Amino acid sequence: MAKTPKARISTKDGNGGETHQQAGKGSDAILTTNQGIPVSDNQNQLKAGARGPVLLEDFVLREKIFHFDHERIPERIVHARGSAAHGYFELFESLSDITSADLFQRAGEKTPLFTRFSTVAGGAGSVDTPRDVRGFAVKFYTQQGNWDLVGNNIPVFFIQDAIKFPDLIHSVKMEADRGYPQAASAHDTFWDFVGLMPETTHMIMWAMSDRAIPRTLRHMQGFGIHTFRLVNAKGKSTFVKFHWKPKQGLSSTLWDEAVKIAGADPDFQRRDLFETIASGDFPEWELGIQAFDEKFADSLPYDVLDSTKIIPEEVLPVRPIGRMVLDRNPDNFFAETEQVAYCPANIVPGIDFSNDPLLQGRLFSYLDTQLKRLGSTNFHQIPVNAPKCPFGNFQRDGQMQMTTPTGRANYEPNSLAQAGEEGGPRECPATGFTSFEGRPEQGEQGGKLRIRPESFADHYSQARLFFRSLDPAEQAHLASAIVFELSKVSLEHVRTRVLANLVNVDPELAGRVADGLAMPVPQASKPAAPVKDMELSPALRLVRGPHEKDTLQGRKFGILIADGSDANAVHSVITAVKKGGGTPFVVAPKVGGAKLSDGKVMAADGQLAGSPSVLFDAVAVLLSDEGCAMLLKEGAAVQFVMDAFAHLKAIGFSESAAPLLDKAGVESDEGVVDAAKFAGAAGKRYWDREPKVRMLA
Ligand code: HDE
């Protein structure tokens, strides 16, 4: 006979509240159906006789299979693949002079949040490291309701007007007839769209740069992209652009490395985020703002409502206002990461929109998409989406209604309170959200027009600014990325059109790309507005720029050992890496480990064949003579070293490992060091090595 559950065990919902939907985690918890009926046998269907047919009355089976059949919800049409974490925002100083937003009032105050990073083009099961933009979406659970800052890791976007978004996304996704390529922009239709839409050019520079192949989700910047408004208690508006800067520093992969990571560990970035947070090494970003008034906006040679433009940090510095720390992994991927519903229209009093036509279109899109994805207007009741402050109104019913409102008051105005009944909530003119009225005299209101403002016409000056501001190594990566992508474009006229646009960006860039394609440089396309030379912005650099960090902190180091490796050397490298804040990862031919010179077996964290050096930020190869002789015959070992060298990583080695380095073609340089010096060398890449290992455009 079935046991009766001892107690209905509650589980925590994402808001810290209790739900009673599931049996608990404890080993004494009893499995029940969704109706709470204890299940006696979870192994066998109910049959008429041991070898007989299954009975329709088996409600345990039917409920289980029914639920399983409906486990998937539509994946996001864009940003389907994502990883997320909980954390908090901590304010550095009060911003009450420029905004009345509650979360920006009191220095030191913490606001809980949930952040989801994503790729854009691929499906939910695609790999983590394609060349792609990364989404950077933050839901702040403030005391005045939820504020969603739904940005990307690149500060500009492909298009200026939301009406082009479906075209852009159709062009980059799998081609309609063949259903490929998955999560890749290197194909005809994307570049066809790009060539025909010069407004994409600035974003293309970013998307072909190393920014689009970040090392981890922890090593990238985030941007709100659009111009927003902060509004203070007196109703004064200040324009603002939001920036997230990672404390970890900025770091990207090389293309060859990204491609190999996709094979070695398709979940590389998801795993990295989860494991780092689980280990207690919490990633952190500083939130900064570029705040400016209308006079400043009007003085710029581009329009701040145009999402294809940045305001360089050298023109307007970023003021740090707080920090975000991600300190807790989701308990359940589906319940939280999959069901979280961001919406740029979720805004709180003290923050407001600008008239950016891309932002305006987004304000409609996200609510609509959530209804499709989550299936009910009540998706805000899902714990990860629900505000953490009190909320209530007279909206009622709908599918999957989870609340049980009491009383008769479901309309407003009502006077039921006068009769001693519940009257329900009322609007509050003093603290409620009010919209900034705008600037009618600046053309912000007028007749109904389907036009693009003249001030949006310059599509090339900032693309040129970006390209010319980069370090030569990054410029070469960018040029090579365009060569790679256009080489996959089979339509020659598309390649020619893109080249003609690139001439406007920089004739030298166009020449390098044309050379890489073995095509002539065409005549420049006719720009809609004259192309200007702007003051260069070193802040845009990744390589040898202000955001690059020489550090072991938050990074992972592969230590290759085999039988006979010197125990002292191995232990001292591990200790040195840990001392620098890094994570050592021992790699051996067999996962059970290797017997070191002291006769003790050291367990490996990973087997050599499954732990290629692309997974690490630098490697140490610590071998004995015999160990090295054996690994000379192992392709994975040779590749381990060869890739580390080709990916410009530090290589520390024991003397006996030298033959393996020789076989892998390693040449000596300042990044190839004696094992004892490994920790001192491992915190950076060796960019000067690149011309020796790679021919770039
Ligand atoms: Fe999105 N975008 N987007 N987008 N977007 C979505 O909403 C859309 C745009 C961004 O982790 C969708 O919940 C339109 C810019 C992120 O859940 C959808 C336009 C930026 C995420 C949608 C844009 C973004 C989305 C798909 C043109 C950077 C993932 C699923 C005006 C500022 C959020 C969903 C997450 C997701 C529409 C342009 C960022 C379809 C119409 C620009 C980070 O609603």
XYZ file of C-alpha atoms and ligand atoms in Angstrom:
741
model
C 0.000 0.000 0.000
C 1.160 3.510 -0.801
C 2.598 5.566 2.024
C 0.894 8.855 2.788
C 3.249 11.837 2.432
C 4.604 12.770 5.852
C 4.291 16.422 5.072
C 3.758 18.470 2.000
C 7.251 19.828 1.458
C 7.499 23.352 0.119
C 10.130 24.605 -2.297
C 11.473 28.087 -2.662
C 10.199 30.136 -5.558
C 12.507 32.592 -7.337
C 11.215 35.398 -5.169
C 12.109 33.734 -1.921
C 8.451 32.836 -1.395
C 7.129 29.353 -0.810
C 5.304 27.226 -3.346
C 3.615 23.942 -2.717
C 3.705 22.609 -6.225
C 6.412 20.027 -5.900
C 7.675 17.432 -3.559
C 10.808 18.641 -1.783
C 14.398 17.650 -2.231
C 14.719 15.612 0.937
C 15.196 11.865 0.625
C 12.044 11.234 2.667
C 9.900 13.220 0.248
C 7.218 11.199 -1.514
C 6.605 11.340 -5.233
C 3.074 12.473 -6.056
C 1.074 13.364 -9.138
C 0.344 17.017 -9.828
C -2.877 16.514 -7.923
C -0.895 15.497 -4.850
C -1.747 11.830 -5.071
C 1.082 9.614 -3.779
C 2.619 7.402 -6.471
C 3.367 3.807 -5.523
C 5.273 2.702 -8.637
C 7.157 4.997 -10.980
C 8.660 2.150 -13.022
C 5.721 0.334 -14.609
C 2.531 1.206 -16.438
C -0.787 -0.185 -15.260
C -1.470 -3.262 -17.381
C -4.144 -5.909 -17.639
C -1.930 -8.820 -16.676
C 1.873 -8.966 -16.562
C 2.098 -9.190 -20.359
C -1.237 -7.554 -21.146
C -2.276 -4.228 -22.741
C -2.009 -0.895 -20.946
C -5.114 0.495 -19.275
C -6.509 3.924 -20.143
C -7.245 4.526 -16.494
C -3.544 4.812 -15.669
C -3.741 8.495 -14.728
C -0.220 8.397 -13.298
C 1.201 7.448 -16.682
C -1.071 9.762 -18.654
C -0.309 12.813 -16.527
C 3.423 12.136 -16.687
C 3.539 11.717 -20.473
C 1.084 14.588 -21.036
C 3.316 16.906 -19.088
C 6.457 15.676 -20.810
C 4.905 16.182 -24.257
C 4.437 19.858 -23.423
C 7.766 20.534 -21.740
C 9.062 22.821 -24.446
C 7.793 26.321 -24.953
C 8.564 28.279 -28.112
C 12.171 29.375 -27.932
C 12.946 33.062 -28.300
C 12.901 34.052 -31.964
C 16.182 35.861 -31.278
C 18.514 35.415 -28.295
C 17.272 31.819 -27.900
C 20.483 30.551 -26.339
C 21.237 32.178 -23.045
C 22.675 31.774 -19.570
C 21.691 33.727 -16.515
C 22.394 34.441 -12.878
C 20.981 36.253 -9.887
C 22.804 39.063 -8.188
C 22.504 42.587 -6.946
C 23.166 46.150 -7.940
C 24.845 48.413 -5.406
C 24.684 52.168 -5.822
C 27.916 54.173 -5.307
C 26.359 57.581 -4.677
C 22.923 59.162 -4.750
C 21.800 60.361 -8.167
C 18.851 62.298 -6.735
C 20.035 65.416 -8.566
C 19.278 63.828 -11.933
C 16.725 61.097 -11.257
C 13.939 60.274 -8.858
C 14.294 56.541 -9.590
C 14.137 54.813 -6.230
C 17.084 52.481 -6.885
C 19.330 55.504 -7.522
C 18.610 57.426 -4.308
C 20.621 55.940 -1.443
C 24.365 55.227 -1.667
C 25.234 51.681 -0.706
C 21.711 50.355 -1.211
C 21.419 47.018 -2.970
C 18.751 46.090 -5.506
C 18.286 42.430 -6.437
C 18.523 41.569 -10.119
C 18.535 38.755 -12.644
C 20.850 38.953 -15.665
C 20.679 36.890 -18.831
C 23.405 36.785 -21.472
C 22.694 35.327 -24.881
C 23.758 34.879 -28.457
C 21.382 36.272 -31.060
C 21.211 34.194 -34.196
C 21.388 30.553 -33.090
C 18.678 28.308 -31.672
C 18.513 27.321 -28.014
C 20.728 24.296 -28.594
C 23.399 26.075 -30.632
C 26.999 26.507 -29.490
C 28.250 29.241 -27.195
C 31.037 30.651 -29.336
C 29.797 31.674 -32.780
C 30.734 35.051 -34.165
C 27.690 36.931 -32.917
C 26.430 39.808 -30.829
C 25.778 38.887 -27.184
C 22.621 39.975 -25.379
C 23.131 41.558 -21.960
C 19.743 41.853 -20.255
C 19.317 42.928 -16.638
C 16.085 42.866 -14.655
C 16.318 45.111 -11.578
C 13.680 44.258 -8.960
C 13.370 47.781 -7.539
C 11.060 48.996 -4.790
C 9.114 50.849 -7.460
C 8.693 47.906 -9.773
C 10.858 46.117 -12.299
C 13.272 47.975 -14.527
C 14.657 45.967 -17.453
C 17.815 47.237 -19.118
C 17.847 44.982 -22.176
C 21.127 45.639 -23.949
C 23.931 44.002 -25.882
C 27.707 43.689 -25.607
C 28.092 46.102 -28.515
C 27.037 49.754 -28.139
C 25.405 50.162 -31.556
C 22.913 48.194 -33.611
C 22.537 47.091 -37.237
C 19.497 49.181 -38.078
C 17.993 52.538 -37.220
C 14.289 51.765 -37.417
C 12.444 48.843 -35.830
C 10.520 48.168 -39.013
C 13.695 46.604 -40.463
C 14.200 44.141 -37.595
C 12.313 41.173 -39.087
C 14.276 41.642 -42.348
C 17.587 41.790 -40.528
C 16.844 38.687 -38.477
C 15.446 36.722 -41.416
C 18.622 37.492 -43.363
C 20.990 36.326 -40.631
C 19.099 33.206 -39.524
C 19.246 29.896 -41.399
C 18.440 30.427 -45.076
C 14.767 29.769 -45.704
C 14.964 26.931 -48.204
C 17.941 24.932 -46.862
C 17.691 25.443 -43.115
C 21.367 26.332 -42.619
C 23.757 27.743 -41.544
C 22.941 27.638 -37.860
C 24.270 30.509 -35.711
C 26.462 31.977 -38.438
C 26.395 35.233 -40.347
C 28.799 33.964 -43.011
C 26.269 33.375 -45.762
C 24.635 35.013 -48.771
C 21.425 36.421 -47.350
C 22.997 38.214 -44.394
C 25.629 39.941 -46.492
C 23.078 40.699 -49.185
C 21.080 42.627 -46.579
C 24.239 44.286 -45.222
C 25.397 45.430 -48.654
C 22.011 46.929 -49.450
C 21.647 48.650 -46.066
C 24.634 50.959 -45.509
C 23.284 51.851 -42.039
C 24.549 48.425 -40.898
C 28.180 49.384 -41.636
C 29.168 50.677 -38.203
C 27.695 47.622 -36.472
C 29.396 45.356 -39.018
C 32.755 46.770 -37.911
C 31.946 45.742 -34.332
C 30.447 42.398 -35.298
C 33.518 41.477 -37.357
C 35.845 42.620 -34.575
C 37.000 40.516 -31.642
C 34.044 41.876 -29.623
C 31.830 39.295 -31.319
C 33.939 36.377 -30.092
C 34.258 37.122 -26.360
C 36.317 34.740 -24.263
C 33.625 34.354 -21.632
C 30.404 36.109 -20.683
C 32.321 37.563 -17.753
C 34.824 39.305 -19.995
C 32.561 41.518 -22.034
C 31.105 44.982 -21.755
C 27.404 45.696 -21.886
C 25.536 48.665 -23.289
C 21.987 49.970 -23.143
C 22.622 51.222 -26.700
C 19.712 53.660 -26.998
C 19.689 57.073 -25.439
C 17.364 57.022 -22.429
C 16.265 59.783 -20.081
C 16.704 60.215 -16.362
C 14.091 62.520 -14.862
C 14.461 64.163 -11.446
C 11.801 65.035 -8.886
C 11.330 68.459 -10.490
C 10.628 66.860 -13.854
C 13.953 67.883 -15.383
C 15.200 65.416 -17.992
C 18.809 64.388 -18.625
C 19.757 62.172 -21.549
C 21.724 59.098 -20.597
C 23.531 56.140 -22.131
C 24.232 53.077 -19.970
C 27.532 51.164 -19.919
C 28.519 47.976 -18.092
C 32.281 47.488 -17.613
C 33.541 44.106 -16.397
C 35.869 44.156 -13.399
C 37.418 41.035 -14.926
C 38.678 43.114 -17.870
C 37.855 42.587 -21.525
C 39.054 39.478 -23.265
C 38.235 37.786 -26.540
C 39.186 34.644 -28.396
C 40.921 34.259 -31.722
C 38.664 32.975 -34.482
C 40.478 29.658 -34.804
C 40.159 29.229 -31.054
C 36.427 30.046 -31.034
C 35.792 27.479 -33.750
C 37.708 24.804 -31.854
C 36.007 25.611 -28.547
C 32.677 25.026 -30.281
C 33.758 21.448 -30.902
C 35.557 20.857 -27.622
C 32.858 22.310 -25.391
C 29.714 23.725 -27.034
C 28.648 24.945 -23.574
C 31.939 26.674 -22.836
C 30.507 30.043 -21.805
C 27.481 28.659 -20.005
C 29.719 26.289 -18.050
C 32.198 29.054 -17.297
C 29.525 31.333 -15.836
C 27.937 28.579 -13.785
C 31.188 27.147 -12.449
C 32.750 30.486 -11.590
C 29.709 31.579 -9.630
C 29.463 28.172 -7.963
C 33.118 28.475 -6.907
C 32.420 31.785 -5.173
C 34.383 33.924 -7.635
C 31.521 36.302 -8.407
C 31.728 38.252 -11.639
C 31.228 41.947 -11.334
C 30.485 44.880 -13.623
C 30.495 48.586 -13.008
C 27.435 50.440 -14.263
C 28.319 53.797 -15.751
C 26.394 56.548 -17.435
C 27.128 59.129 -20.051
C 24.764 61.891 -18.940
C 24.140 64.944 -21.109
C 21.643 67.652 -21.777
C 19.806 68.615 -24.915
C 22.241 71.397 -25.731
C 25.099 68.899 -25.771
C 23.041 66.463 -27.856
C 22.266 69.192 -30.363
C 25.966 70.087 -30.622
C 27.007 66.599 -31.783
C 27.561 65.921 -35.489
C 25.246 62.889 -35.255
C 21.855 62.236 -33.744
C 21.660 60.730 -30.247
C 18.371 59.105 -31.255
C 20.225 57.054 -33.878
C 21.192 53.639 -32.470
C 23.974 53.203 -35.014
C 26.008 55.907 -33.238
C 28.088 56.071 -30.074
C 29.279 59.026 -28.090
C 32.999 58.244 -27.684
C 34.150 58.123 -24.077
C 36.823 60.671 -24.941
C 34.064 63.114 -25.933
C 31.886 62.342 -22.902
C 33.421 60.281 -20.091
C 31.496 57.435 -18.495
C 30.601 58.189 -14.873
C 30.546 55.057 -12.678
C 27.351 54.942 -10.606
C 27.251 51.459 -9.142
C 28.197 47.849 -9.502
C 26.484 44.593 -10.364
C 27.616 41.383 -8.708
C 26.309 38.032 -9.926
C 26.451 35.776 -6.896
C 23.848 33.047 -7.336
C 23.159 30.530 -10.046
C 19.554 29.819 -10.963
C 18.101 26.819 -9.145
C 16.347 25.702 -12.266
C 17.264 26.593 -15.837
C 13.757 26.400 -17.265
C 11.897 28.101 -14.439
C 14.247 31.047 -14.397
C 16.560 31.398 -17.401
C 14.051 30.169 -19.950
C 10.954 31.803 -18.491
C 12.453 35.160 -17.671
C 10.673 37.768 -19.751
C 12.538 40.990 -20.353
C 10.879 44.033 -21.811
C 12.490 47.414 -22.505
C 9.103 48.959 -21.700
C 9.500 47.857 -18.059
C 10.644 51.161 -16.691
C 10.318 52.877 -13.310
C 9.508 56.457 -12.300
C 12.632 58.583 -12.801
C 13.715 56.788 -15.991
C 12.126 57.366 -19.373
C 12.481 56.543 -23.047
C 13.848 58.694 -25.805
C 12.303 58.855 -29.254
C 14.913 56.516 -30.757
C 12.796 54.758 -33.423
C 14.502 51.449 -32.711
C 13.713 51.651 -29.015
C 10.142 52.709 -29.722
C 9.563 49.572 -31.810
C 11.027 47.390 -29.102
C 8.563 48.791 -26.581
C 5.815 46.985 -28.461
C 7.647 43.821 -29.463
C 8.657 42.249 -26.191
C 5.272 42.134 -24.504
C 3.869 40.575 -27.637
C 6.621 37.960 -27.794
C 6.137 36.964 -24.146
C 2.480 36.182 -24.717
C 3.480 33.841 -27.538
C 6.307 32.259 -25.590
C 4.834 31.947 -22.128
C 1.271 31.493 -23.286
C -0.613 33.767 -20.944
C -1.021 37.413 -20.045
C -0.188 36.306 -16.510
C 3.490 35.622 -17.249
C 4.366 38.409 -14.802
C 3.290 36.063 -11.998
C 6.064 33.577 -12.752
C 8.460 34.063 -9.822
C 11.445 35.217 -11.881
C 9.284 37.855 -13.570
C 7.248 39.032 -10.592
C 8.148 42.325 -8.954
C 9.565 42.003 -5.450
C 7.670 45.074 -4.275
C 3.941 45.048 -3.541
C 1.898 45.305 -6.737
C -1.765 45.160 -7.572
C -4.436 46.431 -9.903
C -7.819 45.432 -11.262
C -6.558 43.244 -14.088
C -8.184 39.872 -13.583
C -8.434 36.309 -14.753
C -6.783 35.002 -17.924
C -5.069 31.681 -18.444
C -2.948 30.360 -15.596
C -4.133 32.933 -13.103
C -2.105 32.176 -9.987
C -3.506 34.716 -7.573
C -6.834 34.569 -5.770
C -8.113 38.120 -5.440
C -10.609 38.622 -2.649
C -13.657 40.854 -2.478
C -15.877 42.416 -5.094
C -13.712 45.324 -6.114
C -12.479 44.562 -9.604
C -13.221 47.966 -11.130
C -12.206 51.531 -10.511
C -13.568 53.930 -9.380
C -15.491 52.113 -6.686
C -16.782 53.207 -3.310
C -16.949 49.808 -1.663
C -14.554 50.911 1.072
C -17.262 53.239 2.367
C -19.341 50.138 3.084
C -16.447 48.524 4.919
C -15.475 46.271 2.003
C -12.085 46.046 0.285
C -11.801 48.886 -2.203
C -8.575 47.927 -3.925
C -5.603 50.081 -4.964
C -5.796 53.604 -6.390
C -3.604 55.654 -8.727
C -1.053 57.952 -7.104
C -0.288 61.185 -8.958
C 2.546 61.991 -6.535
C 4.681 58.867 -6.966
C 3.196 57.193 -10.032
C 5.010 56.982 -13.349
C 4.643 60.066 -15.516
C 6.051 60.412 -18.999
C 8.441 63.174 -19.920
C 6.474 65.474 -22.177
C 9.066 65.753 -24.978
C 10.119 68.658 -27.111
C 7.434 69.545 -29.635
C 9.525 72.451 -30.911
C 12.349 70.051 -31.874
C 10.264 68.077 -34.325
C 9.459 65.443 -31.707
C 5.806 65.720 -32.570
C 4.103 66.724 -35.777
C 2.331 65.293 -38.776
C 2.291 61.551 -39.466
C 5.419 60.829 -41.484
C 7.134 57.639 -42.593
C 10.575 59.172 -42.956
C 14.124 58.772 -41.720
C 15.447 62.054 -40.287
C 18.258 63.728 -42.264
C 20.339 63.578 -39.079
C 20.490 59.762 -39.424
C 22.095 59.861 -42.892
C 25.803 59.452 -42.087
C 26.468 55.699 -42.080
C 30.244 55.686 -42.428
C 32.020 58.235 -40.204
C 31.650 56.194 -37.007
C 32.497 52.944 -38.800
C 35.735 54.648 -39.831
C 36.239 55.953 -36.284
C 35.886 52.419 -34.919
C 38.220 50.762 -37.417
C 40.923 53.393 -37.147
C 40.799 53.443 -33.336
C 41.673 49.749 -33.045
C 45.057 48.219 -32.370
C 46.714 46.893 -35.567
C 46.237 43.305 -34.336
C 42.490 43.866 -34.020
C 42.331 45.632 -37.365
C 43.876 42.549 -38.918
C 41.359 40.291 -37.163
C 38.508 42.463 -38.351
C 39.708 42.506 -41.969
C 40.253 38.734 -41.859
C 36.787 38.171 -40.394
C 35.191 40.028 -43.287
C 37.334 38.027 -45.736
C 36.225 34.807 -44.028
C 32.549 35.740 -44.124
C 32.544 37.094 -47.672
C 34.416 34.004 -48.835
C 31.316 32.058 -47.834
C 29.127 34.364 -49.889
C 28.543 32.755 -53.256
C 26.914 35.747 -54.941
C 29.709 37.819 -56.421
C 27.656 40.991 -56.786
C 27.003 40.890 -53.037
C 30.717 40.756 -52.264
C 31.340 43.633 -54.656
C 28.620 45.753 -53.070
C 29.985 45.200 -49.579
C 33.479 46.113 -50.801
C 32.111 49.290 -52.379
C 30.661 50.265 -48.991
C 33.921 49.410 -47.209
C 35.805 51.876 -49.394
C 33.821 54.597 -47.652
C 34.848 53.258 -44.262
C 38.546 53.088 -45.075
C 40.130 52.500 -48.478
C 42.955 50.547 -46.863
C 40.477 48.186 -45.164
C 38.641 47.714 -48.459
C 41.978 46.987 -50.167
C 42.948 44.377 -47.574
C 39.596 42.645 -47.810
C 39.596 42.749 -51.619
C 43.090 41.292 -51.615
C 41.979 38.524 -49.284
C 39.172 37.689 -51.701
C 41.404 38.090 -54.772
C 38.915 40.614 -56.135
C 39.441 44.133 -57.454
C 38.521 47.078 -55.244
C 35.357 48.563 -56.743
C 34.466 52.210 -56.836
C 33.090 53.532 -53.577
C 29.326 53.467 -53.218
C 27.753 56.890 -52.951
C 27.345 57.825 -49.287
C 24.119 59.552 -48.279
C 26.122 62.126 -46.305
C 29.772 63.210 -46.493
C 32.105 60.910 -44.504
C 33.953 62.731 -41.738
C 37.211 61.988 -39.941
C 36.539 61.973 -36.214
C 38.948 62.161 -33.301
C 40.069 58.553 -32.664
C 38.850 56.779 -29.517
C 41.436 54.503 -27.858
C 38.730 53.380 -25.387
C 37.303 51.268 -28.210
C 40.351 49.006 -28.266
C 40.390 45.520 -26.846
C 43.989 44.658 -27.623
C 46.565 46.729 -25.726
C 43.681 48.994 -24.726
C 42.541 50.381 -21.387
C 40.281 47.405 -20.635
C 42.812 44.616 -21.228
C 44.053 43.059 -17.985
C 47.206 41.116 -17.231
C 45.851 38.829 -14.510
C 45.375 35.226 -13.454
C 42.229 36.193 -11.539
C 39.114 34.483 -12.842
C 41.014 32.513 -15.496
C 41.710 28.829 -16.016
C 45.093 27.235 -16.669
C 45.716 23.816 -18.204
C 48.540 21.833 -16.632
C 49.526 18.854 -18.744
C 51.076 15.990 -16.803
C 51.879 12.334 -17.492
C 53.489 9.485 -15.586
C 56.815 10.563 -14.113
C 56.143 14.329 -14.104
C 58.159 16.070 -11.433
C 55.909 16.313 -8.361
C 57.580 19.456 -7.026
C 57.250 21.283 -10.321
C 53.606 20.307 -10.665
C 52.727 21.373 -7.126
C 54.575 24.640 -7.374
C 52.847 25.609 -10.638
C 49.474 24.766 -9.084
C 50.274 26.807 -5.995
C 51.507 29.779 -8.015
C 48.390 29.775 -10.201
C 46.124 29.636 -7.153
C 48.084 32.386 -5.444
C 47.449 34.616 -8.433
C 43.712 33.943 -8.157
C 43.618 31.562 -11.127
C 42.085 28.101 -11.413
C 44.482 25.253 -12.240
C 43.070 22.401 -14.312
C 45.158 19.239 -14.434
C 45.125 17.426 -17.769
C 46.505 13.889 -18.131
C 46.296 11.187 -20.800
C 43.883 9.313 -18.523
C 41.304 10.913 -16.271
C 42.258 8.699 -13.321
C 45.507 10.662 -13.242
C 49.226 10.086 -13.547
C 51.862 8.787 -11.161
C 54.214 11.674 -10.367
C 57.928 11.414 -9.547
C 57.115 11.024 -5.847
C 55.200 7.840 -6.595
C 51.816 9.400 -5.802
C 48.964 9.429 -8.272
C 47.621 12.870 -9.049
C 44.021 12.751 -10.272
C 43.306 14.673 -13.446
C 40.498 17.212 -13.834
C 40.185 16.226 -17.465
C 41.391 13.702 -20.002
C 43.779 15.033 -22.628
C 41.577 14.183 -25.631
C 38.635 16.009 -24.070
C 40.550 18.971 -22.670
C 42.274 20.760 -25.554
C 44.220 23.903 -24.755
C 41.526 26.141 -26.301
C 39.640 25.692 -23.032
C 42.407 27.388 -21.058
C 43.894 30.857 -20.895
C 47.460 29.511 -20.815
C 49.108 26.118 -20.377
C 51.987 24.499 -18.529
C 53.500 21.315 -19.960
C 55.225 19.449 -17.163
C 56.628 16.166 -18.390
C 59.374 13.701 -17.616
C 61.599 12.289 -20.373
C 59.449 9.159 -20.599
C 56.192 11.087 -20.396
C 57.332 13.344 -23.204
C 58.502 10.430 -25.352
C 55.066 8.874 -25.001
C 53.164 12.071 -25.772
C 55.245 12.738 -28.895
C 53.172 9.949 -30.407
C 49.872 11.425 -29.242
C 48.322 13.888 -31.689
C 46.151 15.466 -28.984
C 49.279 16.402 -27.010
C 51.009 17.938 -30.012
C 47.818 19.832 -30.861
C 47.508 20.967 -27.225
C 50.823 22.761 -27.463
C 50.499 23.840 -31.082
C 47.148 25.544 -30.434
C 48.332 27.241 -27.246
C 51.194 28.733 -29.256
C 48.978 29.664 -32.209
C 46.436 31.244 -29.870
C 49.144 33.482 -28.455
C 48.979 31.978 -24.984
C 51.776 31.635 -22.476
C 53.377 28.190 -22.374
C 55.314 27.124 -19.295
C 57.382 23.968 -19.726
C 59.683 21.604 -17.920
C 63.004 20.933 -19.598
C 62.012 17.388 -20.493
C 58.932 18.657 -22.327
C 61.071 20.554 -24.855
C 60.870 17.868 -27.591
C 57.064 18.146 -27.526
C 57.284 21.915 -27.937
C 59.705 21.410 -30.843
C 57.407 18.956 -32.521
C 54.519 21.430 -32.123
C 56.575 24.106 -33.874
C 56.899 26.360 -30.827
C 59.487 29.085 -31.271
C 60.926 30.846 -28.284
C 59.521 34.228 -27.296
C 58.715 35.996 -24.039
C 55.530 33.983 -23.603
C 57.330 30.625 -23.745
C 58.869 30.262 -20.309
C 60.401 27.927 -17.821
C 57.733 26.282 -15.638
C 58.896 28.263 -12.608
C 58.079 31.524 -14.376
C 54.715 30.352 -15.708
C 52.424 32.197 -13.283
C 54.187 35.469 -13.986
C 53.704 35.095 -17.737
C 50.269 33.492 -17.943
C 48.008 36.505 -17.405
C 48.017 37.797 -20.972
C 48.239 36.959 -24.653
C 51.357 37.556 -26.716
C 50.102 39.653 -29.601
C 53.561 40.163 -31.081
C 53.666 36.436 -31.830
C 50.732 36.569 -34.196
C 52.529 37.378 -37.485
C 54.640 34.235 -36.917
C 51.655 31.926 -36.703
C 48.950 33.337 -38.930
C 48.558 35.114 -42.246
C 45.967 37.820 -41.753
C 44.320 40.146 -44.214
Fe 15.562 42.438 -28.975
N 14.113 41.040 -28.918
N 14.629 43.342 -30.496
N 17.106 43.763 -29.193
N 16.555 41.548 -27.506
C 14.071 39.982 -28.078
O 12.214 39.266 -26.856
C 13.354 43.114 -30.878
C 17.168 44.793 -30.079
C 17.691 41.968 -26.901
O 17.665 37.411 -22.456
C 12.771 39.238 -28.138
O 11.931 37.912 -25.057
C 12.966 44.065 -31.886
C 18.221 45.691 -29.736
C 18.083 41.039 -25.886
O 15.519 37.109 -22.758
C 11.935 40.059 -29.140
C 14.051 44.848 -32.117
C 18.789 45.153 -28.614
C 17.122 40.033 -25.906
C 12.921 41.140 -29.536
C 15.080 44.394 -31.237
C 18.088 43.964 -28.296
C 16.183 40.385 -26.926
C 12.890 37.778 -28.439
C 14.191 45.963 -33.127
C 19.979 45.699 -27.835
C 17.100 38.793 -25.060
C 12.561 37.052 -27.159
C 13.643 47.200 -32.695
C 19.706 46.978 -27.201
C 16.493 39.011 -23.734
C 12.215 38.086 -26.211
C 16.560 37.741 -22.924
C 15.035 39.631 -27.216
C 12.566 42.096 -30.397
C 16.352 44.976 -31.235
C 18.452 43.149 -27.179
C 11.396 39.302 -30.332
C 11.629 44.156 -32.560
C 18.608 46.993 -30.451
C 19.306 41.141 -24.983
O 10.828 40.613 -28.517
